[in-house]
Coordinates of C-alpha atoms in Angstrom, one line a residue:
M1 CA 281.2 114.6 184.2
P2 CA 283.5 111.6 185.0
G3 CA 285.8 112.1 188.2
R4 CA 283.3 114.7 189.7
R5 CA 281.8 113.6 193.1
P6 CA 278.1 113.6 193.4
G7 CA 276.8 116.7 195.3
T8 CA 280.1 118.7 195.1
R9 CA 278.3 121.7 193.2
T10 CA 275.5 121.7 195.9
W11 CA 278.1 121.6 198.8
L12 CA 279.9 124.8 197.2
T13 CA 276.7 126.6 196.9
T14 CA 275.9 126.5 200.9
S15 CA 277.6 129.2 203.0
A16 CA 279.4 126.5 205.1
G17 CA 280.8 124.9 201.9
R18 CA 282.0 128.4 200.8
A19 CA 283.6 129.2 204.2
E20 CA 285.4 125.8 204.4
L21 CA 286.8 126.3 200.7
A22 CA 287.9 129.6 201.5
E23 CA 289.6 128.3 204.5
W24 CA 291.4 125.9 202.6
E25 CA 292.2 128.5 200.2
R26 CA 293.6 130.7 202.8
I27 CA 295.7 127.8 204.4
A28 CA 297.0 127.0 201.1
Q29 CA 298.3 130.5 200.5
L30 CA 300.0 130.5 203.8
L31 CA 302.0 127.5 202.8
A32 CA 302.8 128.9 199.5
D33 CA 304.1 132.1 201.0
A34 CA 306.1 130.0 203.8
E35 CA 309.6 128.4 203.4
P36 CA 309.6 125.3 201.5
G37 CA 308.9 122.1 203.6
T38 CA 306.7 124.2 206.1
V39 CA 304.1 122.2 207.8
Y40 CA 300.8 124.0 208.6
D41 CA 300.6 124.4 212.5
P42 CA 297.1 125.6 213.7
D43 CA 298.5 126.6 216.9
A44 CA 300.8 129.4 215.0
D45 CA 298.0 130.4 212.8
D46 CA 297.1 134.1 213.9
V47 CA 293.4 133.6 212.4
V48 CA 292.9 130.4 214.1
R49 CA 294.2 131.9 217.4
A50 CA 291.9 134.8 217.1
E51 CA 288.8 132.8 216.3
L52 CA 289.7 130.3 219.4
G53 CA 290.1 133.6 221.6
A54 CA 286.7 135.0 220.3
G55 CA 285.2 131.6 221.1
A56 CA 286.6 131.6 224.4
A57 CA 285.5 135.1 225.1
A58 CA 282.1 134.4 224.0
A59 CA 281.9 131.1 226.1
A60 CA 282.9 133.4 229.3
R61 CA 280.3 135.8 228.6
E62 CA 277.7 133.1 228.3
A63 CA 278.9 131.7 231.4
E64 CA 278.7 135.0 233.3
I65 CA 275.1 135.3 232.0
R66 CA 274.3 131.9 233.3
E67 CA 275.6 132.7 236.6
A68 CA 273.7 136.1 236.8
A69 CA 270.6 134.2 236.1
R70 CA 271.3 131.7 238.8
V71 CA 272.1 134.3 241.3
A72 CA 269.0 136.3 240.7
A73 CA 266.8 133.2 240.8
R74 CA 268.4 132.3 244.2
A75 CA 267.9 135.8 245.2
D76 CA 264.1 135.6 244.5
E77 CA 264.1 132.2 246.4
F78 CA 265.7 134.1 249.4
Q79 CA 263.0 136.6 249.1
A80 CA 260.3 134.1 249.2
L81 CA 262.1 132.4 252.3
R82 CA 262.3 135.6 254.1
E83 CA 258.6 136.0 253.5
L84 CA 257.9 132.7 254.8
G85 CA 260.1 133.1 257.7
T86 CA 262.1 130.0 256.7
L87 CA 265.3 131.4 255.6
A88 CA 267.1 130.1 259.0
Q89 CA 266.2 126.5 258.1
T90 CA 267.6 126.6 254.8
E91 CA 271.0 125.2 254.3
P92 CA 273.5 127.5 252.2
R93 CA 274.6 126.5 248.7
D94 CA 277.7 127.2 246.7
G95 CA 277.5 130.7 245.5
D96 CA 275.0 132.0 248.2
E97 CA 277.6 134.6 249.1
A98 CA 276.9 136.3 245.6
V99 CA 273.3 136.2 246.4
R100 CA 273.7 138.3 249.3
D101 CA 275.6 140.8 247.6
E102 CA 272.6 140.8 244.9
L103 CA 270.1 141.3 247.3
T104 CA 272.1 144.2 248.8
R105 CA 272.3 145.8 245.1
R106 CA 268.7 145.4 244.7
A107 CA 268.1 146.9 248.0
G108 CA 270.2 150.2 247.1
G109 CA 273.2 149.1 249.4
Y110 CA 270.9 148.4 252.3
V111 CA 273.0 145.7 254.4
Q112 CA 271.3 142.3 254.2
A113 CA 271.8 141.7 258.0
D114 CA 269.4 138.6 258.3
V115 CA 271.2 137.0 255.3
G116 CA 274.6 137.9 256.6
A117 CA 273.6 136.5 260.1
W118 CA 272.3 133.3 258.3
L119 CA 275.7 132.9 256.5
A120 CA 277.7 133.6 259.5
H121 CA 275.7 130.9 261.6
A122 CA 276.0 128.4 258.5
L123 CA 279.7 129.0 258.4
V124 CA 280.3 128.4 262.1
A125 CA 277.9 125.3 262.3
R126 CA 279.2 123.9 259.1
L127 CA 275.9 123.7 257.4
G128 CA 275.2 123.2 253.5
H129 CA 278.2 123.7 251.3
Y130 CA 280.4 124.8 254.3
R131 CA 280.5 121.3 255.4
A132 CA 283.6 121.2 252.8
P133 CA 286.6 122.6 254.3
A134 CA 287.6 124.2 251.1
A135 CA 284.3 126.0 251.1
C136 CA 285.0 127.6 254.5
E137 CA 288.5 128.6 253.4
A138 CA 286.9 130.4 250.2
A139 CA 284.5 132.1 252.4
A140 CA 287.2 134.1 253.6
G141 CA 287.3 135.9 250.3
L142 CA 283.8 135.9 249.5
L143 CA 282.1 137.3 252.6
T144 CA 282.2 140.8 253.9
P145 CA 284.2 141.7 257.0
P146 CA 281.1 142.2 259.2
V147 CA 279.9 138.5 258.2
L148 CA 283.2 137.2 258.8
A149 CA 283.6 138.9 262.4
H150 CA 280.1 137.7 263.2
A151 CA 281.0 134.1 262.3
A152 CA 284.2 134.4 264.4
L153 CA 282.4 135.8 267.5
L154 CA 279.7 133.4 267.3
A155 CA 282.2 130.4 267.1
E156 CA 284.0 131.7 270.2
L157 CA 280.7 132.5 272.3
A158 CA 279.5 129.0 271.3
R159 CA 282.8 127.6 272.6
L160 CA 282.5 129.7 275.9
V161 CA 278.7 128.6 276.4
P162 CA 278.2 125.2 274.9
G163 CA 274.6 124.6 273.8
V164 CA 273.8 128.3 273.6
D165 CA 271.0 128.8 271.2
V166 CA 271.9 131.1 268.3
A167 CA 268.7 133.3 268.8
Q168 CA 270.4 134.4 272.2
L169 CA 273.3 135.7 270.4
A170 CA 271.7 138.0 268.1
F171 CA 273.7 140.7 269.8
A172 CA 276.7 139.3 268.0
A173 CA 275.4 140.4 264.5
R174 CA 274.7 143.9 265.6
L175 CA 278.3 144.1 267.0
A176 CA 279.7 142.7 264.1
T177 CA 277.7 144.9 261.7
A178 CA 278.5 148.1 263.7
E179 CA 282.1 147.5 264.4
P180 CA 283.5 144.5 262.4
E181 CA 287.0 145.1 263.5
A182 CA 286.1 145.5 267.1
A183 CA 284.0 142.2 267.0
G184 CA 286.9 140.5 265.3
D185 CA 289.3 141.6 268.0
L186 CA 286.8 140.5 270.7
A187 CA 286.7 136.9 269.0
V188 CA 290.4 136.9 269.1
F189 CA 290.5 138.0 272.6
L190 CA 288.0 135.4 273.7
A191 CA 289.8 132.5 271.8
R192 CA 293.0 133.5 273.8
V193 CA 291.1 133.5 277.0
R194 CA 289.8 130.0 276.4
S195 CA 293.3 128.8 275.5

């Protein structure tokens, strides 16, 4: 048949071809029903907006699944580091705050004191991703009050006794875990005394 493009019939029999043709027909009908001279605007098309919204929701779900898998893998790594006794030598990474929460969830709510102490020390010593000031600021919203109180108390005790070994300050973790508010108050008091 003259004027017919080669492969047109084959293209129309594919599901992609039929879907594209249906979409063009839908758009043509929208324009036929609109005021004369109306130009098609995909941003004003409810069907397109719904598809974009569904795509964004699916992408967000996929990102959540990937993040949950990353946290679970890092939690497994923490368990291995604990068993080897090398967690204290490990530098924290972005997202390790969520790993602490995952370990707590896995343990049925049991507080992960060793991981909390490790994060508090890393925050004070500016180890790993805490080297970045933005990560330190974000930690205030990501870490639990006992961990933050522990970090504040460690910082003040280290200023009070320069060069002190963190192992000598294990009592700070116990105080912060038992009474986070009191430990925070003590850190504030020590900062005032130092001033």
